[in-house]
Amino acid sequence: RRAAYAIDGYLRGQLPQRVEQLREPVARPDQAALRSAARRGRVAMPVLASGTRGKGWDEVALGLDEEETVAEAKRCLACAGCADCGACVQACPADAIDLAEGPREEEVVVGAVVVATGHKEFDASRKFALGFGRFANVITQSQLARLLSASGPTGGELRRPSDGAAPKSVLMLQCVGSRDCSSSGNAHCSAICCLVATAQASLIVQHDPAASVTVAYTDLRTPGKAHEEYLRLVQRRGVRYFRGRTGEVAEEADDSLRVRLEDTLTGRKSEELYDLAVLSAGLEGSEGTGEIAHVLGLQQDAAGFVREYHLKLRPVDTQRAGIYVAGTAQGPKSIPDSIAQAKAAAARVMSLLQAGYATTPAEVARADESRCVGCGVCALVCPQGAVSMIRGSVVAIDPGACSGCGVCAAECPAGAISVGGFSDAEVLAEAVG
Amino acid sequence: MNAPSRTIVAFLCRECAYAAADAAGSARSSLPTTVRSVLVPCTGRVSPLHLLKTLSEGADGVWVAGCLEGQCRHREGNLYALDRVTLVQRLLSSVGVEPERAQMSTMSAADPDRFVEAAWAMDKAIAGLPPLQR
């Protein structure tokens, strides 16, 4: 509602205001006016005749025309809802209501940060030939998950979007935006799509034995505990796995899909008709992860995932001390892997904070205060922000924040900074012998 | 067999080029015998003084090998190194020395072939130059 007030104000030529700064007007309803207001009933919603409702997918409620809509809106007495009477404050037994409270920014001091901002689904419309966004019956695995959900729009009945018919033939296309060296995709394997497609295909054939599901895959990747066994089970349930790439998806007059496929085992090309096509869109780093990585000074890989300190030995540490990463913000992974990594990150935080002290590697920069001329170049160039100037004249290096790169030591005109193990004398001794 | 007499001192970043060199060695790749490696924590540690002193003390070429742009573990040490190598090249030209005696390459730790290729390219560049007059 505050957004509506802001838009209204703007259209009336007032200066634009930030929505969060807008104070909602509090109603002081004129009791006399309320009592004298004419009572008008709700405008009746026109509905489809009862005999015709079972014959199609048209909405029963037909909607109001403009005149009826305006008449319905005019019933509002514009008292602005809350009358600021304060009765709720008195009624709440937990004393949880504070009428003066508004949004606020808080600054907190913490000892460690875990980045667990998750991923983003690849935008399948970037693969134009596959028809997502152009054809109603091309959907993604996450949209299919909603359609198969008991709390979804169809109550768990699989209905294709174009006409609500139950699809009898479903094609799942793997590696959409994954394992793809073209400019519109990612080179990495998104790790979870083979199992996701297998699980959803299983749901479809178990729910409707007359439905056939084909999974067109690049390679079937189901590593890990019990996953290969699950794949075999679903194959026995009748899901067809087809090693193939899809060239193009086209829409027929009856909304079904004509799909050009290439069998990558035999090289044979074919055209097949399907009622529904489901794209297994890959995982990539989200914009929000990019923003937080920028704020925290973390690196990202080409697909936008946060880089870890060491892929094998320090998989939840980042390049910055005290900042950890877990889940799909770090890379594509399944829910069990995300949980394991989250617990590992929590354990890393605990071992950092419970020790009561921090250890730093020997290879950090140290300053010789007696040689420092106070120019401040080191503080300017330090990529970690670990160098500061005390009273603008003497350098101080935080050994906990220093990553030991030595940029400061190489810039220092006075030779006052040295990196443990890599002093000028040590580097030159190795270089010139 | 006569070993070439020239010497190239390579300043290798521990995070990428040194690991790539290590992998190239494990793969038994053929590397020029002229290249001597010096481990540095980051190419940002290498100062112009290190490069000039190494050349004046007997090396025929200096080579700085660091991480790909945007992949420095310390965020931007490799960019400082590139600036400094460029500075050294200009200093060398101003005193009449071939600027290609100081060069910089970037690579990832996972790409030993790139290291091998860059090492041979560096060796070839120095082999084509007349002896350095000191």
PDB file of N, CA and C in Angstrom, chain A residues 226-317:
ATOM      1  N   ALA A 226      23.697 -45.332  -3.052  1.00  0.00           N
ATOM      2  CA  ALA A 226      22.374 -45.827  -3.433  1.00  0.00           C
ATOM      3  C   ALA A 226      21.771 -45.159  -4.664  1.00  0.00           C
ATOM      4  N   HIS A 227      22.510 -44.223  -5.277  1.00  0.00           N
ATOM      5  CA  HIS A 227      21.923 -43.497  -6.403  1.00  0.00           C
ATOM      6  C   HIS A 227      21.851 -44.350  -7.672  1.00  0.00           C
ATOM      7  N   GLU A 228      22.906 -45.138  -7.925  1.00  0.00           N
ATOM      8  CA  GLU A 228      22.911 -45.989  -9.117  1.00  0.00           C
ATOM      9  C   GLU A 228      21.807 -47.051  -8.995  1.00  0.00           C
ATOM     10  N   GLU A 229      21.638 -47.572  -7.785  1.00  0.00           N
ATOM     11  CA  GLU A 229      20.590 -48.563  -7.550  1.00  0.00           C
ATOM     12  C   GLU A 229      19.208 -47.948  -7.828  1.00  0.00           C
ATOM     13  N   TYR A 230      19.043 -46.671  -7.419  1.00  0.00           N
ATOM     14  CA  TYR A 230      17.771 -45.984  -7.646  1.00  0.00           C
ATOM     15  C   TYR A 230      17.520 -45.810  -9.146  1.00  0.00           C
ATOM     16  N   LEU A 231      18.585 -45.447  -9.879  1.00  0.00           N
ATOM     17  CA  LEU A 231      18.460 -45.300 -11.325  1.00  0.00           C
ATOM     18  C   LEU A 231      17.984 -46.609 -11.967  1.00  0.00           C
ATOM     19  N   ARG A 232      18.597 -47.740 -11.540  1.00  0.00           N
ATOM     20  CA  ARG A 232      18.208 -49.056 -12.092  1.00  0.00           C
ATOM     21  C   ARG A 232      16.736 -49.349 -11.782  1.00  0.00           C
ATOM     22  N   LEU A 233      16.315 -49.004 -10.571  1.00  0.00           N
ATOM     23  CA  LEU A 233      14.923 -49.230 -10.160  1.00  0.00           C
ATOM     24  C   LEU A 233      13.971 -48.457 -11.082  1.00  0.00           C
ATOM     25  N   VAL A 234      14.319 -47.171 -11.342  1.00  0.00           N
ATOM     26  CA  VAL A 234      13.443 -46.339 -12.166  1.00  0.00           C
ATOM     27  C   VAL A 234      13.441 -46.842 -13.617  1.00  0.00           C
ATOM     28  N   GLN A 235      14.597 -47.347 -14.063  1.00  0.00           N
ATOM     29  CA  GLN A 235      14.636 -47.949 -15.405  1.00  0.00           C
ATOM     30  C   GLN A 235      13.695 -49.148 -15.468  1.00  0.00           C
ATOM     31  N   ARG A 236      13.670 -49.940 -14.388  1.00  0.00           N
ATOM     32  CA  ARG A 236      12.763 -51.104 -14.364  1.00  0.00           C
ATOM     33  C   ARG A 236      11.305 -50.661 -14.329  1.00  0.00           C
ATOM     34  N   ARG A 237      11.071 -49.454 -13.788  1.00  0.00           N
ATOM     35  CA  ARG A 237       9.689 -48.947 -13.772  1.00  0.00           C
ATOM     36  C   ARG A 237       9.251 -48.477 -15.153  1.00  0.00           C
ATOM     37  N   GLY A 238      10.145 -48.503 -16.129  1.00  0.00           N
ATOM     38  CA  GLY A 238       9.732 -48.240 -17.501  1.00  0.00           C
ATOM     39  C   GLY A 238      10.145 -46.894 -18.059  1.00  0.00           C
ATOM     40  N   VAL A 239      10.920 -46.120 -17.307  1.00  0.00           N
ATOM     41  CA  VAL A 239      11.398 -44.852 -17.862  1.00  0.00           C
ATOM     42  C   VAL A 239      12.476 -45.164 -18.888  1.00  0.00           C
ATOM     43  N   ARG A 240      12.362 -44.518 -20.059  1.00  0.00           N
ATOM     44  CA  ARG A 240      13.312 -44.780 -21.143  1.00  0.00           C
ATOM     45  C   ARG A 240      14.445 -43.756 -21.073  1.00  0.00           C
ATOM     46  N   TYR A 241      15.663 -44.263 -21.056  1.00  0.00           N
ATOM     47  CA  TYR A 241      16.836 -43.389 -21.080  1.00  0.00           C
ATOM     48  C   TYR A 241      17.434 -43.443 -22.470  1.00  0.00           C
ATOM     49  N   PHE A 242      17.652 -42.276 -23.031  1.00  0.00           N
ATOM     50  CA  PHE A 242      18.079 -42.150 -24.419  1.00  0.00           C
ATOM     51  C   PHE A 242      19.309 -41.265 -24.442  1.00  0.00           C
ATOM     52  N   ARG A 243      20.440 -41.823 -24.882  1.00  0.00           N
ATOM     53  CA  ARG A 243      21.657 -41.012 -24.909  1.00  0.00           C
ATOM     54  C   ARG A 243      21.590 -40.143 -26.148  1.00  0.00           C
ATOM     55  N   GLY A 244      21.233 -38.890 -25.964  1.00  0.00           N
ATOM     56  CA  GLY A 244      21.062 -38.058 -27.135  1.00  0.00           C
ATOM     57  C   GLY A 244      21.038 -36.578 -26.846  1.00  0.00           C
ATOM     58  N   ARG A 245      21.303 -35.826 -27.864  1.00  0.00           N
ATOM     59  CA  ARG A 245      21.258 -34.378 -27.808  1.00  0.00           C
ATOM     60  C   ARG A 245      20.038 -33.904 -28.590  1.00  0.00           C
ATOM     61  N   THR A 246      19.479 -32.782 -28.174  1.00  0.00           N
ATOM     62  CA  THR A 246      18.318 -32.255 -28.848  1.00  0.00           C
ATOM     63  C   THR A 246      18.729 -31.109 -29.755  1.00  0.00           C
ATOM     64  N   GLY A 247      18.293 -31.179 -31.006  1.00  0.00           N
ATOM     65  CA  GLY A 247      18.596 -30.092 -31.913  1.00  0.00           C
ATOM     66  C   GLY A 247      17.622 -28.953 -31.746  1.00  0.00           C
ATOM     67  N   GLU A 248      16.322 -29.272 -31.875  1.00  0.00           N
ATOM     68  CA  GLU A 248      15.344 -28.205 -31.898  1.00  0.00           C
ATOM     69  C   GLU A 248      13.987 -28.719 -31.427  1.00  0.00           C
ATOM     70  N   VAL A 249      13.232 -27.850 -30.788  1.00  0.00           N
ATOM     71  CA  VAL A 249      11.868 -28.172 -30.391  1.00  0.00           C
ATOM     72  C   VAL A 249      10.940 -27.252 -31.185  1.00  0.00           C
ATOM     73  N   ALA A 250       9.909 -27.834 -31.838  1.00  0.00           N
ATOM     74  CA  ALA A 250       8.946 -27.024 -32.593  1.00  0.00           C
ATOM     75  C   ALA A 250       7.539 -27.364 -32.107  1.00  0.00           C
ATOM     76  N   GLU A 251       6.615 -26.400 -32.240  1.00  0.00           N
ATOM     77  CA  GLU A 251       5.259 -26.598 -31.739  1.00  0.00           C
ATOM     78  C   GLU A 251       4.334 -26.992 -32.893  1.00  0.00           C
ATOM     79  N   GLU A 252       3.517 -28.015 -32.659  1.00  0.00           N
ATOM     80  CA  GLU A 252       2.536 -28.458 -33.656  1.00  0.00           C
ATOM     81  C   GLU A 252       1.226 -27.690 -33.452  1.00  0.00           C
ATOM     82  N   ALA A 253       0.282 -27.873 -34.395  1.00  0.00           N
ATOM     83  CA  ALA A 253      -0.998 -27.159 -34.308  1.00  0.00           C
ATOM     84  C   ALA A 253      -1.769 -27.527 -33.039  1.00  0.00           C
ATOM     85  N   ASP A 254      -1.617 -28.781 -32.561  1.00  0.00           N
ATOM     86  CA  ASP A 254      -2.352 -29.182 -31.359  1.00  0.00           C
ATOM     87  C   ASP A 254      -1.541 -28.963 -30.077  1.00  0.00           C
ATOM     88  N   ASP A 255      -0.569 -28.077 -30.115  1.00  0.00           N
ATOM     89  CA  ASP A 255       0.268 -27.705 -28.966  1.00  0.00           C
ATOM     90  C   ASP A 255       1.258 -28.779 -28.549  1.00  0.00           C
ATOM     91  N   SER A 256       1.241 -29.956 -29.205  1.00  0.00           N
ATOM     92  CA  SER A 256       2.262 -30.935 -28.839  1.00  0.00           C
ATOM     93  C   SER A 256       3.580 -30.506 -29.504  1.00  0.00           C
ATOM     94  N   LEU A 257       4.658 -31.193 -29.144  1.00  0.00           N
ATOM     95  CA  LEU A 257       5.979 -30.715 -29.526  1.00  0.00           C
ATOM     96  C   LEU A 257       6.666 -31.710 -30.447  1.00  0.00           C
ATOM     97  N   ARG A 258       7.206 -31.201 -31.558  1.00  0.00           N
ATOM     98  CA  ARG A 258       7.995 -32.029 -32.464  1.00  0.00           C
ATOM     99  C   ARG A 258       9.463 -31.765 -32.139  1.00  0.00           C
ATOM    100  N   VAL A 259      10.175 -32.828 -31.730  1.00  0.00           N
ATOM    101  CA  VAL A 259      11.532 -32.661 -31.217  1.00  0.00           C
ATOM    102  C   VAL A 259      12.513 -33.384 -32.127  1.00  0.00           C
ATOM    103  N   ARG A 260      13.550 -32.669 -32.543  1.00  0.00           N
ATOM    104  CA  ARG A 260      14.617 -33.288 -33.340  1.00  0.00           C
ATOM    105  C   ARG A 260      15.700 -33.766 -32.398  1.00  0.00           C
ATOM    106  N   LEU A 261      15.972 -35.075 -32.461  1.00  0.00           N
ATOM    107  CA  LEU A 261      16.936 -35.671 -31.547  1.00  0.00           C
ATOM    108  C   LEU A 261      18.042 -36.351 -32.332  1.00  0.00           C
ATOM    109  N   GLU A 262      19.229 -36.375 -31.729  1.00  0.00           N
ATOM    110  CA  GLU A 262      20.310 -37.158 -32.321  1.00  0.00           C
ATOM    111  C   GLU A 262      20.740 -38.194 -31.298  1.00  0.00           C
ATOM    112  N   ASP A 263      20.714 -39.472 -31.708  1.00  0.00           N
ATOM    113  CA  ASP A 263      21.195 -40.547 -30.847  1.00  0.00           C
ATOM    114  C   ASP A 263      22.723 -40.486 -30.868  1.00  0.00           C
ATOM    115  N   THR A 264      23.330 -40.158 -29.720  1.00  0.00           N
ATOM    116  CA  THR A 264      24.784 -39.968 -29.718  1.00  0.00           C
ATOM    117  C   THR A 264      25.535 -41.293 -29.609  1.00  0.00           C
ATOM    118  N   LEU A 265      24.821 -42.416 -29.535  1.00  0.00           N
ATOM    119  CA  LEU A 265      25.496 -43.721 -29.594  1.00  0.00           C
ATOM    120  C   LEU A 265      25.596 -44.214 -31.036  1.00  0.00           C
ATOM    121  N   THR A 266      24.513 -44.001 -31.811  1.00  0.00           N
ATOM    122  CA  THR A 266      24.521 -44.504 -33.189  1.00  0.00           C
ATOM    123  C   THR A 266      24.700 -43.391 -34.210  1.00  0.00           C
ATOM    124  N   GLY A 267      24.530 -42.136 -33.793  1.00  0.00           N
ATOM    125  CA  GLY A 267      24.610 -41.022 -34.731  1.00  0.00           C
ATOM    126  C   GLY A 267      23.337 -40.815 -35.528  1.00  0.00           C
ATOM    127  N   ARG A 268      22.312 -41.647 -35.264  1.00  0.00           N
ATOM    128  CA  ARG A 268      21.072 -41.557 -36.037  1.00  0.00           C
ATOM    129  C   ARG A 268      20.241 -40.358 -35.559  1.00  0.00           C
ATOM    130  N   LYS A 269      19.670 -39.660 -36.531  1.00  0.00           N
ATOM    131  CA  LYS A 269      18.825 -38.512 -36.188  1.00  0.00           C
ATOM    132  C   LYS A 269      17.367 -38.912 -36.329  1.00  0.00           C
ATOM    133  N   SER A 270      16.507 -38.357 -35.474  1.00  0.00           N
ATOM    134  CA  SER A 270      15.093 -38.703 -35.560  1.00  0.00           C
ATOM    135  C   SER A 270      14.250 -37.506 -35.144  1.00  0.00           C
ATOM    136  N   GLU A 271      12.958 -37.594 -35.489  1.00  0.00           N
ATOM    137  CA  GLU A 271      12.005 -36.588 -35.026  1.00  0.00           C
ATOM    138  C   GLU A 271      10.936 -37.320 -34.248  1.00  0.00           C
ATOM    139  N   GLU A 272      10.625 -36.832 -33.046  1.00  0.00           N
ATOM    140  CA  GLU A 272       9.626 -37.511 -32.227  1.00  0.00           C
ATOM    141  C   GLU A 272       8.624 -36.488 -31.712  1.00  0.00           C
ATOM    142  N   LEU A 273       7.399 -36.966 -31.454  1.00  0.00           N
ATOM    143  CA  LEU A 273       6.342 -36.089 -30.943  1.00  0.00           C
ATOM    144  C   LEU A 273       6.163 -36.329 -29.444  1.00  0.00           C
ATOM    145  N   TYR A 274       6.060 -35.267 -28.687  1.00  0.00           N
ATOM    146  CA  TYR A 274       5.835 -35.369 -27.237  1.00  0.00           C
ATOM    147  C   TYR A 274       4.740 -34.400 -26.828  1.00  0.00           C
ATOM    148  N   ASP A 275       4.029 -34.756 -25.743  1.00  0.00           N
ATOM    149  CA  ASP A 275       2.990 -33.858 -25.218  1.00  0.00           C
ATOM    150  C   ASP A 275       3.604 -32.760 -24.351  1.00  0.00           C
ATOM    151  N   LEU A 276       4.738 -33.084 -23.729  1.00  0.00           N
ATOM    152  CA  LEU A 276       5.332 -32.147 -22.769  1.00  0.00           C
ATOM    153  C   LEU A 276       6.848 -32.326 -22.805  1.00  0.00           C
ATOM    154  N   ALA A 277       7.579 -31.229 -22.789  1.00  0.00           N
ATOM    155  CA  ALA A 277       9.046 -31.300 -22.704  1.00  0.00           C
ATOM    156  C   ALA A 277       9.497 -30.604 -21.431  1.00  0.00           C
ATOM    157  N   VAL A 278      10.381 -31.271 -20.677  1.00  0.00           N
ATOM    158  CA  VAL A 278      10.858 -30.731 -19.398  1.00  0.00           C
ATOM    159  C   VAL A 278      12.369 -30.518 -19.521  1.00  0.00           C
ATOM    160  N   LEU A 279      12.814 -29.276 -19.292  1.00  0.00           N
ATOM    161  CA  LEU A 279      14.231 -28.961 -19.434  1.00  0.00           C
ATOM    162  C   LEU A 279      14.916 -29.033 -18.075  1.00  0.00           C
ATOM    163  N   SER A 280      16.007 -29.806 -17.999  1.00  0.00           N
ATOM    164  CA  SER A 280      16.803 -29.853 -16.773  1.00  0.00           C
ATOM    165  C   SER A 280      17.803 -28.711 -16.823  1.00  0.00           C
ATOM    166  N   ALA A 281      17.338 -27.524 -16.386  1.00  0.00           N
ATOM    167  CA  ALA A 281      18.198 -26.335 -16.427  1.00  0.00           C
ATOM    168  C   ALA A 281      19.242 -26.444 -15.326  1.00  0.00           C
ATOM    169  N   GLY A 282      20.474 -26.112 -15.658  1.00  0.00           N
ATOM    170  CA  GLY A 282      21.582 -26.277 -14.720  1.00  0.00           C
ATOM    171  C   GLY A 282      21.600 -25.244 -13.608  1.00  0.00           C
ATOM    172  N   LEU A 283      22.595 -25.380 -12.745  1.00  0.00           N
ATOM    173  CA  LEU A 283      22.748 -24.471 -11.616  1.00  0.00           C
ATOM    174  C   LEU A 283      23.881 -23.496 -11.927  1.00  0.00           C
ATOM    175  N   GLU A 284      23.690 -22.251 -11.553  1.00  0.00           N
ATOM    176  CA  GLU A 284      24.799 -21.296 -11.644  1.00  0.00           C
ATOM    177  C   GLU A 284      24.720 -20.318 -10.484  1.00  0.00           C
ATOM    178  N   GLY A 285      25.787 -19.544 -10.307  1.00  0.00           N
ATOM    179  CA  GLY A 285      25.844 -18.614  -9.181  1.00  0.00           C
ATOM    180  C   GLY A 285      24.765 -17.555  -9.311  1.00  0.00           C
ATOM    181  N   SER A 286      24.177 -17.153  -8.184  1.00  0.00           N
ATOM    182  CA  SER A 286      23.098 -16.164  -8.253  1.00  0.00           C
ATOM    183  C   SER A 286      23.670 -14.748  -8.212  1.00  0.00           C
ATOM    184  N   GLU A 287      22.848 -13.782  -8.628  1.00  0.00           N
ATOM    185  CA  GLU A 287      23.267 -12.372  -8.572  1.00  0.00           C
ATOM    186  C   GLU A 287      23.548 -11.969  -7.130  1.00  0.00           C
ATOM    187  N   GLY A 288      22.701 -12.460  -6.198  1.00  0.00           N
ATOM    188  CA  GLY A 288      22.888 -12.109  -4.786  1.00  0.00           C
ATOM    189  C   GLY A 288      24.219 -12.609  -4.257  1.00  0.00           C
ATOM    190  N   THR A 289      24.618 -13.798  -4.699  1.00  0.00           N
ATOM    191  CA  THR A 289      25.921 -14.329  -4.290  1.00  0.00           C
ATOM    192  C   THR A 289      27.033 -13.423  -4.809  1.00  0.00           C
ATOM    193  N   GLY A 290      26.856 -12.934  -6.043  1.00  0.00           N
ATOM    194  CA  GLY A 290      27.836 -12.008  -6.617  1.00  0.00           C
ATOM    195  C   GLY A 290      27.945 -10.739  -5.791  1.00  0.00           C
ATOM    196  N   GLU A 291      26.788 -10.217  -5.346  1.00  0.00           N
ATOM    197  CA  GLU A 291      26.802  -8.986  -4.553  1.00  0.00           C
ATOM    198  C   GLU A 291      27.530  -9.189  -3.230  1.00  0.00           C
ATOM    199  N   ILE A 292      27.201 -10.316  -2.551  1.00  0.00           N
ATOM    200  CA  ILE A 292      27.813 -10.537  -1.241  1.00  0.00           C
ATOM    201  C   ILE A 292      29.300 -10.842  -1.406  1.00  0.00           C
ATOM    202  N   ALA A 293      29.670 -11.519  -2.502  1.00  0.00           N
ATOM    203  CA  ALA A 293      31.092 -11.800  -2.754  1.00  0.00           C
ATOM    204  C   ALA A 293      31.847 -10.499  -2.964  1.00  0.00           C
ATOM    205  N   HIS A 294      31.201  -9.554  -3.618  1.00  0.00           N
ATOM    206  CA  HIS A 294      31.840  -8.261  -3.851  1.00  0.00           C
ATOM    207  C   HIS A 294      32.038  -7.519  -2.533  1.00  0.00           C
ATOM    208  N   VAL A 295      31.006  -7.542  -1.690  1.00  0.00           N
ATOM    209  CA  VAL A 295      31.082  -6.859  -0.389  1.00  0.00           C
ATOM    210  C   VAL A 295      32.177  -7.477   0.474  1.00  0.00           C
ATOM    211  N   LEU A 296      32.260  -8.823   0.472  1.00  0.00           N
ATOM    212  CA  LEU A 296      33.204  -9.511   1.348  1.00  0.00           C
ATOM    213  C   LEU A 296      34.581  -9.677   0.719  1.00  0.00           C
ATOM    214  N   GLY A 297      34.715  -9.319  -0.554  1.00  0.00           N
ATOM    215  CA  GLY A 297      36.006  -9.474  -1.212  1.00  0.00           C
ATOM    216  C   GLY A 297      36.350 -10.912  -1.530  1.00  0.00           C
ATOM    217  N   LEU A 298      35.354 -11.701  -1.920  1.00  0.00           N
ATOM    218  CA  LEU A 298      35.599 -13.102  -2.278  1.00  0.00           C
ATOM    219  C   LEU A 298      35.679 -13.228  -3.793  1.00  0.00           C
ATOM    220  N   GLN A 299      36.368 -14.273  -4.244  1.00  0.00           N
ATOM    221  CA  GLN A 299      36.446 -14.506  -5.685  1.00  0.00           C
ATOM    222  C   GLN A 299      35.337 -15.455  -6.117  1.00  0.00           C
ATOM    223  N   GLN A 300      34.986 -15.335  -7.409  1.00  0.00           N
ATOM    224  CA  GLN A 300      33.981 -16.236  -7.984  1.00  0.00           C
ATOM    225  C   GLN A 300      34.571 -16.901  -9.213  1.00  0.00           C
ATOM    226  N   ASP A 301      34.063 -18.087  -9.533  1.00  0.00           N
ATOM    227  CA  ASP A 301      34.522 -18.718 -10.764  1.00  0.00           C
ATOM    228  C   ASP A 301      33.659 -18.246 -11.935  1.00  0.00           C
ATOM    229  N   ALA A 302      33.907 -18.817 -13.110  1.00  0.00           N
ATOM    230  CA  ALA A 302      33.242 -18.324 -14.316  1.00  0.00           C
ATOM    231  C   ALA A 302      31.723 -18.429 -14.225  1.00  0.00           C
ATOM    232  N   ALA A 303      31.205 -19.435 -13.491  1.00  0.00           N
ATOM    233  CA  ALA A 303      29.758 -19.616 -13.405  1.00  0.00           C
ATOM    234  C   ALA A 303      29.167 -18.855 -12.216  1.00  0.00           C
ATOM    235  N   GLY A 304      29.997 -18.093 -11.500  1.00  0.00           N
ATOM    236  CA  GLY A 304      29.476 -17.264 -10.415  1.00  0.00           C
ATOM    237  C   GLY A 304      29.489 -17.916  -9.044  1.00  0.00           C
ATOM    238  N   PHE A 305      30.073 -19.110  -8.910  1.00  0.00           N
ATOM    239  CA  PHE A 305      30.164 -19.740  -7.595  1.00  0.00           C
ATOM    240  C   PHE A 305      31.359 -19.173  -6.826  1.00  0.00           C
ATOM    241  N   VAL A 306      31.230 -19.137  -5.490  1.00  0.00           N
ATOM    242  CA  VAL A 306      32.301 -18.603  -4.647  1.00  0.00           C
ATOM    243  C   VAL A 306      33.478 -19.583  -4.653  1.00  0.00           C
ATOM    244  N   ARG A 307      34.674 -19.036  -4.826  1.00  0.00           N
ATOM    245  CA  ARG A 307      35.859 -19.901  -4.820  1.00  0.00           C
ATOM    246  C   ARG A 307      36.253 -20.252  -3.396  1.00  0.00           C
ATOM    247  N   GLU A 308      36.581 -21.537  -3.207  1.00  0.00           N
ATOM    248  CA  GLU A 308      37.023 -21.995  -1.901  1.00  0.00           C
ATOM    249  C   GLU A 308      38.547 -21.860  -1.827  1.00  0.00           C
ATOM    250  N   TYR A 309      39.077 -21.931  -0.595  1.00  0.00           N
ATOM    251  CA  TYR A 309      40.527 -21.764  -0.415  1.00  0.00           C
ATOM    252  C   TYR A 309      41.276 -22.882  -1.114  1.00  0.00           C
ATOM    253  N   HIS A 310      40.829 -24.104  -0.897  1.00  0.00           N
ATOM    254  CA  HIS A 310      41.458 -25.258  -1.543  1.00  0.00           C
ATOM    255  C   HIS A 310      40.379 -26.301  -1.760  1.00  0.00           C
ATOM    256  N   LEU A 311      40.246 -26.770  -3.004  1.00  0.00           N
ATOM    257  CA  LEU A 311      39.129 -27.646  -3.366  1.00  0.00           C
ATOM    258  C   LEU A 311      39.096 -28.920  -2.524  1.00  0.00           C
ATOM    259  N   LYS A 312      40.282 -29.468  -2.215  1.00  0.00           N
ATOM    260  CA  LYS A 312      40.298 -30.723  -1.469  1.00  0.00           C
ATOM    261  C   LYS A 312      40.530 -30.507   0.020  1.00  0.00           C
ATOM    262  N   LEU A 313      41.515 -29.659   0.353  1.00  0.00           N
ATOM    263  CA  LEU A 313      41.958 -29.609   1.746  1.00  0.00           C
ATOM    264  C   LEU A 313      41.201 -28.595   2.591  1.00  0.00           C
ATOM    265  N   ARG A 314      40.723 -27.512   1.974  1.00  0.00           N
ATOM    266  CA  ARG A 314      39.986 -26.507   2.751  1.00  0.00           C
ATOM    267  C   ARG A 314      38.737 -26.099   1.975  1.00  0.00           C
ATOM    268  N   PRO A 315      37.813 -27.046   1.809  1.00  0.00           N
ATOM    269  CA  PRO A 315      36.684 -26.809   0.896  1.00  0.00           C
ATOM    270  C   PRO A 315      35.631 -25.824   1.395  1.00  0.00           C
ATOM    271  N   VAL A 316      35.584 -25.522   2.701  1.00  0.00           N
ATOM    272  CA  VAL A 316      34.585 -24.549   3.155  1.00  0.00           C
ATOM    273  C   VAL A 316      35.218 -23.225   3.567  1.00  0.00           C
ATOM    274  N   ASP A 317      36.553 -23.131   3.497  1.00  0.00           N
ATOM    275  CA  ASP A 317      37.228 -21.857   3.778  1.00  0.00           C
ATOM    276  C   ASP A 317      37.252 -21.030   2.496  1.00  0.00           C
TER     277      ASP A 317
END
